[in-house]
Coordinates of C-alpha atoms in Angstrom, one line a residue:
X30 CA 78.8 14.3 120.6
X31 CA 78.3 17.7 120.1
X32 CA 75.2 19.5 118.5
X33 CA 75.1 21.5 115.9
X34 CA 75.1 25.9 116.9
X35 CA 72.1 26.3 114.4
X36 CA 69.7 23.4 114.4
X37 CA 70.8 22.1 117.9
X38 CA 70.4 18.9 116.7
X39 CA 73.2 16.5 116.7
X40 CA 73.1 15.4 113.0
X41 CA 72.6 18.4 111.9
X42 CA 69.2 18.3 110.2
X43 CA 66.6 20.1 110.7
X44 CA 63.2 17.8 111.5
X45 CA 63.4 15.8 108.2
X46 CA 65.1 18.5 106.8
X47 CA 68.5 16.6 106.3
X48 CA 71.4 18.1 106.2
X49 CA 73.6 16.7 102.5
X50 CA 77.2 16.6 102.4
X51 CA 78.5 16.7 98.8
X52 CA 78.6 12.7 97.0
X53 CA 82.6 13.2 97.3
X54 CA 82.3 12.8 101.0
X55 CA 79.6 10.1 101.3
X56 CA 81.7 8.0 98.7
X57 CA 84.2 5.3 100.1
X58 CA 86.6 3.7 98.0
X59 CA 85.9 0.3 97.2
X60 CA 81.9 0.8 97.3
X61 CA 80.0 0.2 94.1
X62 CA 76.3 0.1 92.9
X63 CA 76.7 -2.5 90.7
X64 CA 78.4 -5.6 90.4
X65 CA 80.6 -5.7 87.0
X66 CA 83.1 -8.3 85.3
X67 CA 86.9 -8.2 86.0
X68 CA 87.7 -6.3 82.5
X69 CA 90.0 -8.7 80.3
X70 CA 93.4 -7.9 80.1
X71 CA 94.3 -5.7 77.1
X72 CA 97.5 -3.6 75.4
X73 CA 97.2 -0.6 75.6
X74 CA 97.8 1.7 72.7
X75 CA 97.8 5.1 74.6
X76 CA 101.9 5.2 74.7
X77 CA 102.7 5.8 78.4
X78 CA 99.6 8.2 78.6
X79 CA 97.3 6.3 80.6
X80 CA 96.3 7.9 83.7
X81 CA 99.2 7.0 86.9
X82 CA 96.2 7.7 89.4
X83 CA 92.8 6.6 90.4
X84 CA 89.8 9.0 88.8
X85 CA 88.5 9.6 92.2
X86 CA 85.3 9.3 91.4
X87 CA 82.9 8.6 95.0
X88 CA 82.4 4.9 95.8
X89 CA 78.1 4.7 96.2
X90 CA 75.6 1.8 96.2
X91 CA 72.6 2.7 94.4
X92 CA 70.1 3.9 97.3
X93 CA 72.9 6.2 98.2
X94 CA 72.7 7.5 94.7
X95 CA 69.8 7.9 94.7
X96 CA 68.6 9.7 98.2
X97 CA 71.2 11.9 97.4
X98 CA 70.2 13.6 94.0
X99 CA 65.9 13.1 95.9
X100 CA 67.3 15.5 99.0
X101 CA 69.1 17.6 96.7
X102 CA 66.1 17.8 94.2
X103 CA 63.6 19.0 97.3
X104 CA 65.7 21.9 97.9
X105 CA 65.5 23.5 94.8
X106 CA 63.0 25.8 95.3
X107 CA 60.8 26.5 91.8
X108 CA 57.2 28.1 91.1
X109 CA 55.9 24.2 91.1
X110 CA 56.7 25.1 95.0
X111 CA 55.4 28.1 95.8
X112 CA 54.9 32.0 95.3
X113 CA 58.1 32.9 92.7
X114 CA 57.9 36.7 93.0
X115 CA 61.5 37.4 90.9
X116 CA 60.5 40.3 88.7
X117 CA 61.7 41.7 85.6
X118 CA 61.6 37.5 84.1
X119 CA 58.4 35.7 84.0
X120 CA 58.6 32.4 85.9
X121 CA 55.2 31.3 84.6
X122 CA 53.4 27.6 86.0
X123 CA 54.2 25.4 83.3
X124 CA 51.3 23.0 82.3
X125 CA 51.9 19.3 82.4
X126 CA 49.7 18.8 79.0
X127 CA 52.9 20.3 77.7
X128 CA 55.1 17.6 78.8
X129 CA 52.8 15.7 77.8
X130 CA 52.7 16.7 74.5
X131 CA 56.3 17.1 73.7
X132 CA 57.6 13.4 74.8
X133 CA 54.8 11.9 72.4
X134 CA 56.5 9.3 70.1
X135 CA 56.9 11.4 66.8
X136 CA 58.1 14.5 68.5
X137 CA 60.1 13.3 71.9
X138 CA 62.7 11.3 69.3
X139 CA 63.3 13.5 66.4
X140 CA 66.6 14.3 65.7
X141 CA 67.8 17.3 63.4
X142 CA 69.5 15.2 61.0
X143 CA 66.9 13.4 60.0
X144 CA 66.0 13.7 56.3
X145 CA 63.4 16.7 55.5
X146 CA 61.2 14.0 54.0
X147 CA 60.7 12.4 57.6
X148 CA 60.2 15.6 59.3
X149 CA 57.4 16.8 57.2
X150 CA 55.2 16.9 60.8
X151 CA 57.8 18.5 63.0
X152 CA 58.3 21.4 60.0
X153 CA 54.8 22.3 59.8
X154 CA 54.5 22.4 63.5
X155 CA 57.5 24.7 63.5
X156 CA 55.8 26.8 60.6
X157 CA 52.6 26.8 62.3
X158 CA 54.4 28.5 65.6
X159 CA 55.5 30.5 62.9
X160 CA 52.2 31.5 61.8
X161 CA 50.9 32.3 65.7
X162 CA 54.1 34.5 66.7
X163 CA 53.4 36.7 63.2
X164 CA 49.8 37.0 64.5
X165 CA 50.0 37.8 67.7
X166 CA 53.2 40.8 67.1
X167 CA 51.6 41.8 63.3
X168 CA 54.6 41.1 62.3
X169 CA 55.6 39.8 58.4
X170 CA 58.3 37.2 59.3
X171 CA 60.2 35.9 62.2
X172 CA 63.3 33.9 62.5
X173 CA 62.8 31.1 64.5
X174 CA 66.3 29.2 65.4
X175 CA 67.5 32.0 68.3
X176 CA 68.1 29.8 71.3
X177 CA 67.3 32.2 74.1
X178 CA 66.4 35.4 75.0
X179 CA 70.0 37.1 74.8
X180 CA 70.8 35.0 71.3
X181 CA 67.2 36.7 70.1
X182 CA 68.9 40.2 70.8
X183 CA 71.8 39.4 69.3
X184 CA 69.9 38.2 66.5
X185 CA 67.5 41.4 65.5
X186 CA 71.0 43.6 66.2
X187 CA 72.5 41.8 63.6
X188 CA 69.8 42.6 60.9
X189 CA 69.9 46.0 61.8
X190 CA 73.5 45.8 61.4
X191 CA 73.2 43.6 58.0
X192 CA 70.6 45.6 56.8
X193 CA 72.9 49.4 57.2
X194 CA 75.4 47.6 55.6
X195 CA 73.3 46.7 52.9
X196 CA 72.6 49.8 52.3
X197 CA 76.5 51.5 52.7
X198 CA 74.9 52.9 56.1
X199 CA 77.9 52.8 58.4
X200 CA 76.6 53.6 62.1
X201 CA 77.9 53.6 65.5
X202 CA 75.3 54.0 68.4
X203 CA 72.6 51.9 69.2
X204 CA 70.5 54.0 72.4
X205 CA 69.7 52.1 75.0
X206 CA 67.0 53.4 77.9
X207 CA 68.0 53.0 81.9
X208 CA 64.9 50.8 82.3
X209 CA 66.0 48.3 79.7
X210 CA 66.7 44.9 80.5
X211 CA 70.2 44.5 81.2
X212 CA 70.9 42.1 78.2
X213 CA 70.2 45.2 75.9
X214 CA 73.5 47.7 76.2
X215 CA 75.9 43.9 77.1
X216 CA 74.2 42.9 73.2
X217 CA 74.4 46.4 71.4
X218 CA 78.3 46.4 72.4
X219 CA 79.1 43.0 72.2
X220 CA 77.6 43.5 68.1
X221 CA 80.1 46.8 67.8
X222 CA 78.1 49.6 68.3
X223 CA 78.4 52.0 70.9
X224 CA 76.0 52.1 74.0
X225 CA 74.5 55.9 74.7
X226 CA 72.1 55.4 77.4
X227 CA 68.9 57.4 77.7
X228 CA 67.5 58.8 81.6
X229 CA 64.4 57.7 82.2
X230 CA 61.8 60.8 83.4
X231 CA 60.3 60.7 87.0
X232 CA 57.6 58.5 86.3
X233 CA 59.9 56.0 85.2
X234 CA 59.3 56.3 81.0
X235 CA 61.9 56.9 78.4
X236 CA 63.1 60.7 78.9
X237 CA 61.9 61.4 75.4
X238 CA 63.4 65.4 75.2
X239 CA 66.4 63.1 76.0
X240 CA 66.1 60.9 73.6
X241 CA 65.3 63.3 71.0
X242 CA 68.6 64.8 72.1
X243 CA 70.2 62.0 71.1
X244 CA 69.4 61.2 67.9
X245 CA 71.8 62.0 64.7
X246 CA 73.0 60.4 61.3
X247 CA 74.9 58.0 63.6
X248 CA 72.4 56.0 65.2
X249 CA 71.6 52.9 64.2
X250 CA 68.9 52.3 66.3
X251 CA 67.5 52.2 69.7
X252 CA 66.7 49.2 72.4
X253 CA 63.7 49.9 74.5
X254 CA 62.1 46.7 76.9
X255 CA 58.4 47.1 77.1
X256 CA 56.6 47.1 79.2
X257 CA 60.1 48.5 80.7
X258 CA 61.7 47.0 83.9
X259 CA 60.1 49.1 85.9
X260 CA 57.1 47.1 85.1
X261 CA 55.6 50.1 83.2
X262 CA 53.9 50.6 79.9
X263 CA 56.2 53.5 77.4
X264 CA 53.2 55.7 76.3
X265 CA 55.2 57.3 73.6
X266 CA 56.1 54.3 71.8
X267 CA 54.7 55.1 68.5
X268 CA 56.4 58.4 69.0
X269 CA 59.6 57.5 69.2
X270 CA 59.5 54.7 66.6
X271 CA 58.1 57.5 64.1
X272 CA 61.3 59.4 65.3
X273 CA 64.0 56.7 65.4
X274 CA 62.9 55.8 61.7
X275 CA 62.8 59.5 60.6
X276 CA 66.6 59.6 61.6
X277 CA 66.9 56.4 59.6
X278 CA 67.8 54.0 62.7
X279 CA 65.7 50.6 63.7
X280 CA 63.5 49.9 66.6
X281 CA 64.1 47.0 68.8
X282 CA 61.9 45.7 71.4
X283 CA 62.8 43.3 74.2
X284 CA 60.0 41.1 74.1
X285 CA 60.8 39.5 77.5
X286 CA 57.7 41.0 79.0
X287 CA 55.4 40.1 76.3
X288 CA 53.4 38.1 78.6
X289 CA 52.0 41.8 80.2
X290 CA 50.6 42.2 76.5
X291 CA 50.1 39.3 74.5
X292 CA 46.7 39.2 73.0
X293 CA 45.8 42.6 73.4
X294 CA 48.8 44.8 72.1
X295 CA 50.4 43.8 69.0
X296 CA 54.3 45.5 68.7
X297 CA 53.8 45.7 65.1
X298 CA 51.3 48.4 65.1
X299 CA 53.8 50.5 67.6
X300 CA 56.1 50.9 64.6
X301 CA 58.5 47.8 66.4
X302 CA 61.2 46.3 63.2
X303 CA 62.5 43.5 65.4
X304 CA 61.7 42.0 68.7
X305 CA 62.7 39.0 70.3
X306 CA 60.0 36.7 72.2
X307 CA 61.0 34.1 75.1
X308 CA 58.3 31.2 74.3
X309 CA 60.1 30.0 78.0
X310 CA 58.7 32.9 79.4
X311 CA 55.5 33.8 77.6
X312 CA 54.2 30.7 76.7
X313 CA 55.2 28.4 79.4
X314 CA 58.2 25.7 79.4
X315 CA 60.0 25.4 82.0
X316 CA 63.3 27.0 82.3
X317 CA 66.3 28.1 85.3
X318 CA 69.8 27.5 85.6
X319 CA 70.7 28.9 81.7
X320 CA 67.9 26.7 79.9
X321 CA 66.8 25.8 77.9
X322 CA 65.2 28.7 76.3
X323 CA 63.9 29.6 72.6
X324 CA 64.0 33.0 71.1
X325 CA 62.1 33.8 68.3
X326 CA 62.5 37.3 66.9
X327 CA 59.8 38.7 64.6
X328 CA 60.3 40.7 62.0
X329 CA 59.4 44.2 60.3
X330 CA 59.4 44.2 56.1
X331 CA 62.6 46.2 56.3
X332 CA 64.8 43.3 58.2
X333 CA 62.8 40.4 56.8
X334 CA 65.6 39.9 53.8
X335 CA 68.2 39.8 56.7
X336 CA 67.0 37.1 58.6
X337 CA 69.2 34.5 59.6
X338 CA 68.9 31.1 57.6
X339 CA 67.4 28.3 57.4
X340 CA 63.5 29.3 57.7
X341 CA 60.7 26.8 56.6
X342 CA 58.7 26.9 53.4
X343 CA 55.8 25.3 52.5
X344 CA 55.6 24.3 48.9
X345 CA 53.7 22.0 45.9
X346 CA 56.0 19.1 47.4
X347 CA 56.0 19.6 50.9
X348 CA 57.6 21.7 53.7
X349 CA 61.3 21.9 53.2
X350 CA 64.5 24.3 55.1
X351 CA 65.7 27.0 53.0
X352 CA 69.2 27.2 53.8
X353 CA 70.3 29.7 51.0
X354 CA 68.1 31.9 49.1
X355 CA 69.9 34.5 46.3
X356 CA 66.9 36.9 46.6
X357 CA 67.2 37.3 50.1
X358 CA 70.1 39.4 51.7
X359 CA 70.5 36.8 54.8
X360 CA 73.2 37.7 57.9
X361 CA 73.9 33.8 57.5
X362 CA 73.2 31.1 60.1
X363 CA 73.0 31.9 64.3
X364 CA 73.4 28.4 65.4
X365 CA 73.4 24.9 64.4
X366 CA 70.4 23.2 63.4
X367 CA 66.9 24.9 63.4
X368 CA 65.7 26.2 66.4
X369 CA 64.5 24.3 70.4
X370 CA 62.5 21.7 68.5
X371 CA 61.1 21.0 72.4
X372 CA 60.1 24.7 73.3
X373 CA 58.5 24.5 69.6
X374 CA 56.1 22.0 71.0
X375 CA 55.7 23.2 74.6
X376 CA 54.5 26.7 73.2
X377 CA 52.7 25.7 70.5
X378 CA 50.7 23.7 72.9
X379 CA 50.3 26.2 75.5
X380 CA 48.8 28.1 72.7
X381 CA 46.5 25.8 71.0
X382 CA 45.0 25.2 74.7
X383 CA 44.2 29.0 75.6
X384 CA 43.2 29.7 72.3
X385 CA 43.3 33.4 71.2
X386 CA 40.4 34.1 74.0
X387 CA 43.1 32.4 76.6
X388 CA 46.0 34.3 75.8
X389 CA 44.1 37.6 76.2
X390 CA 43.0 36.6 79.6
X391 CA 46.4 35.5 80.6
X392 CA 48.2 39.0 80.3
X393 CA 44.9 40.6 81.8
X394 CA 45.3 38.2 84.8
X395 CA 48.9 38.9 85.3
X396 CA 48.4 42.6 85.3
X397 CA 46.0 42.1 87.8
X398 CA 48.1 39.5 89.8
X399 CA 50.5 42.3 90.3
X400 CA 48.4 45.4 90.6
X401 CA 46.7 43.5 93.4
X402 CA 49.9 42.8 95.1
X403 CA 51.2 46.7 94.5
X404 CA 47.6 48.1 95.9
X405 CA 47.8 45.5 99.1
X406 CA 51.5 46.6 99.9
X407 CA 51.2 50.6 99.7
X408 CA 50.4 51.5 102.5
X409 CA 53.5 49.4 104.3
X410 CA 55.8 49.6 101.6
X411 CA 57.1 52.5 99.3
X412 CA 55.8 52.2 95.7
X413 CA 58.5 53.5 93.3
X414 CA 56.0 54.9 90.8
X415 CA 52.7 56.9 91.7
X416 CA 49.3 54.4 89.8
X417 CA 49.3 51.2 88.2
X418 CA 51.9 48.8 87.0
X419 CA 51.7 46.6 83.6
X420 CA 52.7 43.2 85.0
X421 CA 55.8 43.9 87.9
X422 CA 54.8 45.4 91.3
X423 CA 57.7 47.9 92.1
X424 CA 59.1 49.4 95.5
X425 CA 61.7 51.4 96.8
X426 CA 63.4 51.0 99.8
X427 CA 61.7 54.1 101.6
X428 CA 59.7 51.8 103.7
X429 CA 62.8 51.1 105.2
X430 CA 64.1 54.2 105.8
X431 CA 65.8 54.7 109.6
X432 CA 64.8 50.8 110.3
X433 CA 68.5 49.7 109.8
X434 CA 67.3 47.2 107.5
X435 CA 68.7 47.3 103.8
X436 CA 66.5 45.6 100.8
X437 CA 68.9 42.4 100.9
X438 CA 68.3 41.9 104.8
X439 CA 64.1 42.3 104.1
X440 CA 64.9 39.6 100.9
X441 CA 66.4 37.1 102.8
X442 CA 64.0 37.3 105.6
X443 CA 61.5 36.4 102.8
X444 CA 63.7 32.9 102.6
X445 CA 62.7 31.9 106.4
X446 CA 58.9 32.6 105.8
X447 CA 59.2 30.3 102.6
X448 CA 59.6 32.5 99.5
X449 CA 62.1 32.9 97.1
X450 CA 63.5 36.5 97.2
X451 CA 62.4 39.2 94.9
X452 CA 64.1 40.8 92.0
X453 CA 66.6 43.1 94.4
X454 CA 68.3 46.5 93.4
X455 CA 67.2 46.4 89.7
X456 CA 66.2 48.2 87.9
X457 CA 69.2 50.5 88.7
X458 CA 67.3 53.5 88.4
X459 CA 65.1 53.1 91.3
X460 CA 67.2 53.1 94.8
X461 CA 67.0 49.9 97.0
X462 CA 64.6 48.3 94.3
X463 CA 62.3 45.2 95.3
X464 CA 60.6 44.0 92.3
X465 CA 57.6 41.2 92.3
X466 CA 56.0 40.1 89.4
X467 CA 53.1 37.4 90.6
X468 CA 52.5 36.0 86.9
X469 CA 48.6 35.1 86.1
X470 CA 48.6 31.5 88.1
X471 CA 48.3 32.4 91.3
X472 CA 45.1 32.5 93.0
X473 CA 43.9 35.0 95.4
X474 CA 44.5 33.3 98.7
X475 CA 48.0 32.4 97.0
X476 CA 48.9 36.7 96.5
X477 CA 46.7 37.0 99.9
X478 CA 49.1 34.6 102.1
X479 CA 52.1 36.6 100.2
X480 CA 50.9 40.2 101.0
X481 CA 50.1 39.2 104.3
X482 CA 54.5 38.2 104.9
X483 CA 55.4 41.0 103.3
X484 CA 53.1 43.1 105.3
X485 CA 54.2 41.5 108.7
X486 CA 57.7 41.6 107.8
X487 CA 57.8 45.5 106.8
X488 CA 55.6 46.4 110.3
X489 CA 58.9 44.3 111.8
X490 CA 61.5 46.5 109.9
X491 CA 59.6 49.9 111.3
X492 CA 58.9 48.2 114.6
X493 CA 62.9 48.4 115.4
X494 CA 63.9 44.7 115.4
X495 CA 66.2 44.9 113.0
X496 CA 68.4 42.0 114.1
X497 CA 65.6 39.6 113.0
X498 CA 66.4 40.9 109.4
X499 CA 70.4 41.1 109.9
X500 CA 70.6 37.5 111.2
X501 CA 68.4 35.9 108.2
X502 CA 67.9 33.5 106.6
X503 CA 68.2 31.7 110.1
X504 CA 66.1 28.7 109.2
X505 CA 67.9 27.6 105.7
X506 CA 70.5 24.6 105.2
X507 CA 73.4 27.5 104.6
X508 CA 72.8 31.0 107.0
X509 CA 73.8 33.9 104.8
X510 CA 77.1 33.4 102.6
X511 CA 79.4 35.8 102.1
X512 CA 78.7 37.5 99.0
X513 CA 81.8 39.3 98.3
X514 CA 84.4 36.4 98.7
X515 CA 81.6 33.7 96.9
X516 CA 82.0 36.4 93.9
X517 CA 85.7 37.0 94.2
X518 CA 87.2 33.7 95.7
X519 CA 84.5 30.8 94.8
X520 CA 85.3 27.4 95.5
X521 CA 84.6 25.8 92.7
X522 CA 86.3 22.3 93.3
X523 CA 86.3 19.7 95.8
X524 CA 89.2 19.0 97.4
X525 CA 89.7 16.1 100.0
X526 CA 89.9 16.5 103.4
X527 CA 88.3 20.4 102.7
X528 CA 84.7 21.1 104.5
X529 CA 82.3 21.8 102.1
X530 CA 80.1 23.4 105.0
X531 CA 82.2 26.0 105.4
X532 CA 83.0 26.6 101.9
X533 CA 79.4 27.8 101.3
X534 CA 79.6 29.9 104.0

């Protein structure tokens, strides 16, 4: 028997680290979990269509079954496992109250057909969310049935968009800054308007003689993320709200980094008409892999009448859905249904358990979280902006410069000492970018065991090794894949008789 050329070991694994084939190739025909009836014999009225072949589908008993989706489960790594440092989206700790709360009989088994006169609870829970998202932005209104993040831009770009038409305004350009979230421009076009990005100055801020540049009788409207992706506060945000309005555009925010400011700026005094908010992101739930999510976008005066439909309303007989309302200029409904009835509850929860006190400390913790991590690292590493950050700790790839080690090589080193990676190479305007963003739940000795890898592993880089960096991650399942052909040529089916081990590689 040989071993294997990474572990050494002749299964494979690594200690009880064990190594999982794919449930195709552990099946084997014939093996079943459960012991079923001979099915009678019946005609079948599919005219010659019925399938000529087995399925194919893997041959387990149950513990098989089991183990298999346990091992799999323990190698998804998640911020209930450790240190997440991915900047530019908060991965916040989400609390188990929440959970809690959310499968209580009442809530865990609604469904959203269910009459509005047996829902009367779940509506005024929705309404109440309501009622803390329009407090903590200042904002009048806010549609709550956006299912994400990226549905909550395309949500506030189509009330800008309905409300121009509304008024025979027919504009082209939506401006977009380099440190927006990448969501922004792929939204702006993807609703028809043209994408004119604005530079961003050196200290990484909206170029605003550049955006000033920019703005005519054509734009409808500009896209700015704050704090931007560059984990920075805009300064002149009033200012260019008061501009973009005086050249009769709209303001939208990307509320993805709320959870820098929530509690102790409110985007409705910054002169903000639409902004979406990830409750996934700000006010806990967990989330990865696409979902779910829940996107809220709040609303100025101006794009209230535009909001899409239904909204809740709370009247003499009860709370009811407005799904059509002739004094109201509505785009028309985003999606079915009413809104992530579960992020509803997780959020509203995580709310009413920090209490307006809570949520103020929470984006003063984060900030602190990361300027901690930025001040501990400057002296090793290459800050991309001179002073403090606003909830993402932000470096170049300097610190690396003449080491022969590139920002990817330092990321997946960060794999064998137990971390996830980094945000890497974004935002695009900083060169070799390595973003972190801590979030407000870690605790000191958490950032201090963080700082001190990252220290170790950038005195490495400088100290000329740079084959530890180009041979990680050395101690993962997979060793580094190729990125290029797993982009270009995935596999994305098993085949029999193919080697799923190499595959991934």
């Amino acid at each position: 028997m040989n071993t294997d050329p990474i572990t050494g070991t002749y299964s494979g694994n690594r200690g009880l680290q064990i190594e999982e084939p794919l449930i195709f190739e552990q099946g084997e025909e014939g093996r079943c979990g459960v012991d079923l009836p001979e099915p009678p014999k019946v005609s079948s009225r599919l005219g010659g269509l019925g399938r000529k072949k087995p399925v194919g589908l893997p041959g387990l008993s149950e513990p098989q079954v089991v183990r298999h989706y346990t091992r799999l489960s323990q190698k998804n790594y998640a911020i209930d496992m450790g240190l997440y440092p991915l900047g530019s989206c908060t991965m916040k700790h989400n609390p188990r109250l929440n959970e809690k709360v959310v499968r209580l009989p009442g809530l865990g088994d609604l469904h959203p057909l269910q009459p509005v006169s047996t829902v009367q609870g779940a509506l005024e829970l929705i309404d109440t969310l309501a009622h803390w998202l329009k407090t903590l932005t200042g904002m009048p209104a806010v549609a709550m049935s956006p299912g994400a993040g990226a549905h909550g831009e395309l949500c506030g770009i189509m009330a800008i968009r309905a409300a121009l038409e509304h008024r025979g305004d027919a504009r082209k350009r939506i401006l977009v800054p380099e440190s927006a979230h990448g969501t922004n421009p792929a939204t702006a076009a993807a609703c028809g308007y043209e994408v004119d990005p604005i530079p961003a100055n050196a200290k990484g801020r909206v170029d605003l003689e550049a955006f000033r540049a920019k703005l005519g009788p054509d734009v409808a409207g500009i896209m700015i993320t704050n704090p931007n992706t560059c984990g920075l506060f805009e300064p002149d945000i009033v200012e260019i709200a008061e501009a973009i309005h005086g050249a009769g555009g709209f303001f939208y925010c990307d509320g993805a980094n709320f959870n820098a400011i929530v509690g102790r700026v409110r985007p409705g005094d910054l002169g903000i008409d639409c902004m979406h908010i990830n409750l996934h992101k700000t006010f806990s739930t967990p989330h990865g892999g696409g979902g779910p999510g829940a996107g809220p976008v709040v609303l100025s005066e101006a794009l209230a009448p535009f909001a899409p439909v239904p909204w809740v309303v709370h009247g003499a007989a009860g709370f009811d859905l407005v799904e059509r309302d002739p004094k109201q200029q509505s785009f028309g409904r985003l999606k079915g249904f009413h809104g992530q009835m579960g992020m509803f509850v997780r959020a509203l929860a995580y709310m009413m358990s920090h209490g307006s006190d809570g949520l103020k400390q929470v984006a003063e913790d984060a900030v602190l979280n990361a300027n901690y991590i930025l001040a501990s690292l400057r002296d090793v590493m290459s800050p991309a902006f001179p002073g403090t950050c606003m909830h993402e700790a932000l470096f170049d790839d300097h610190f690396l410069k003449d080491t022969g080690v590139t920002t990817l090589d330092f990321a997946k080193a960060l794999i064998d000492e137990g971390y996830h990676p980094m945000t890497m190479y974004f935002p695009l305007v900083v060169h070799g970018a390595l973003l972190v963003e801590p979030t407000e739940t870690e605790s000191k000795d958490s950032l201090d065991r963080f700082i001190e890898v990252m220290k170790g592993l950038a005195q490495r880089a400088k100290s000329g090794d740079a084959a530890h960096f180009e041979a990680a991650p050395k101690l993962t399942p997979r060793r580094r894949l190729d990125e290029t052909a797993a982009a270009r040529k995935p596999v994305l089916r098993w085949v029999p008789g193919s080697n799923s081990a190499k595959a991934a590689e």
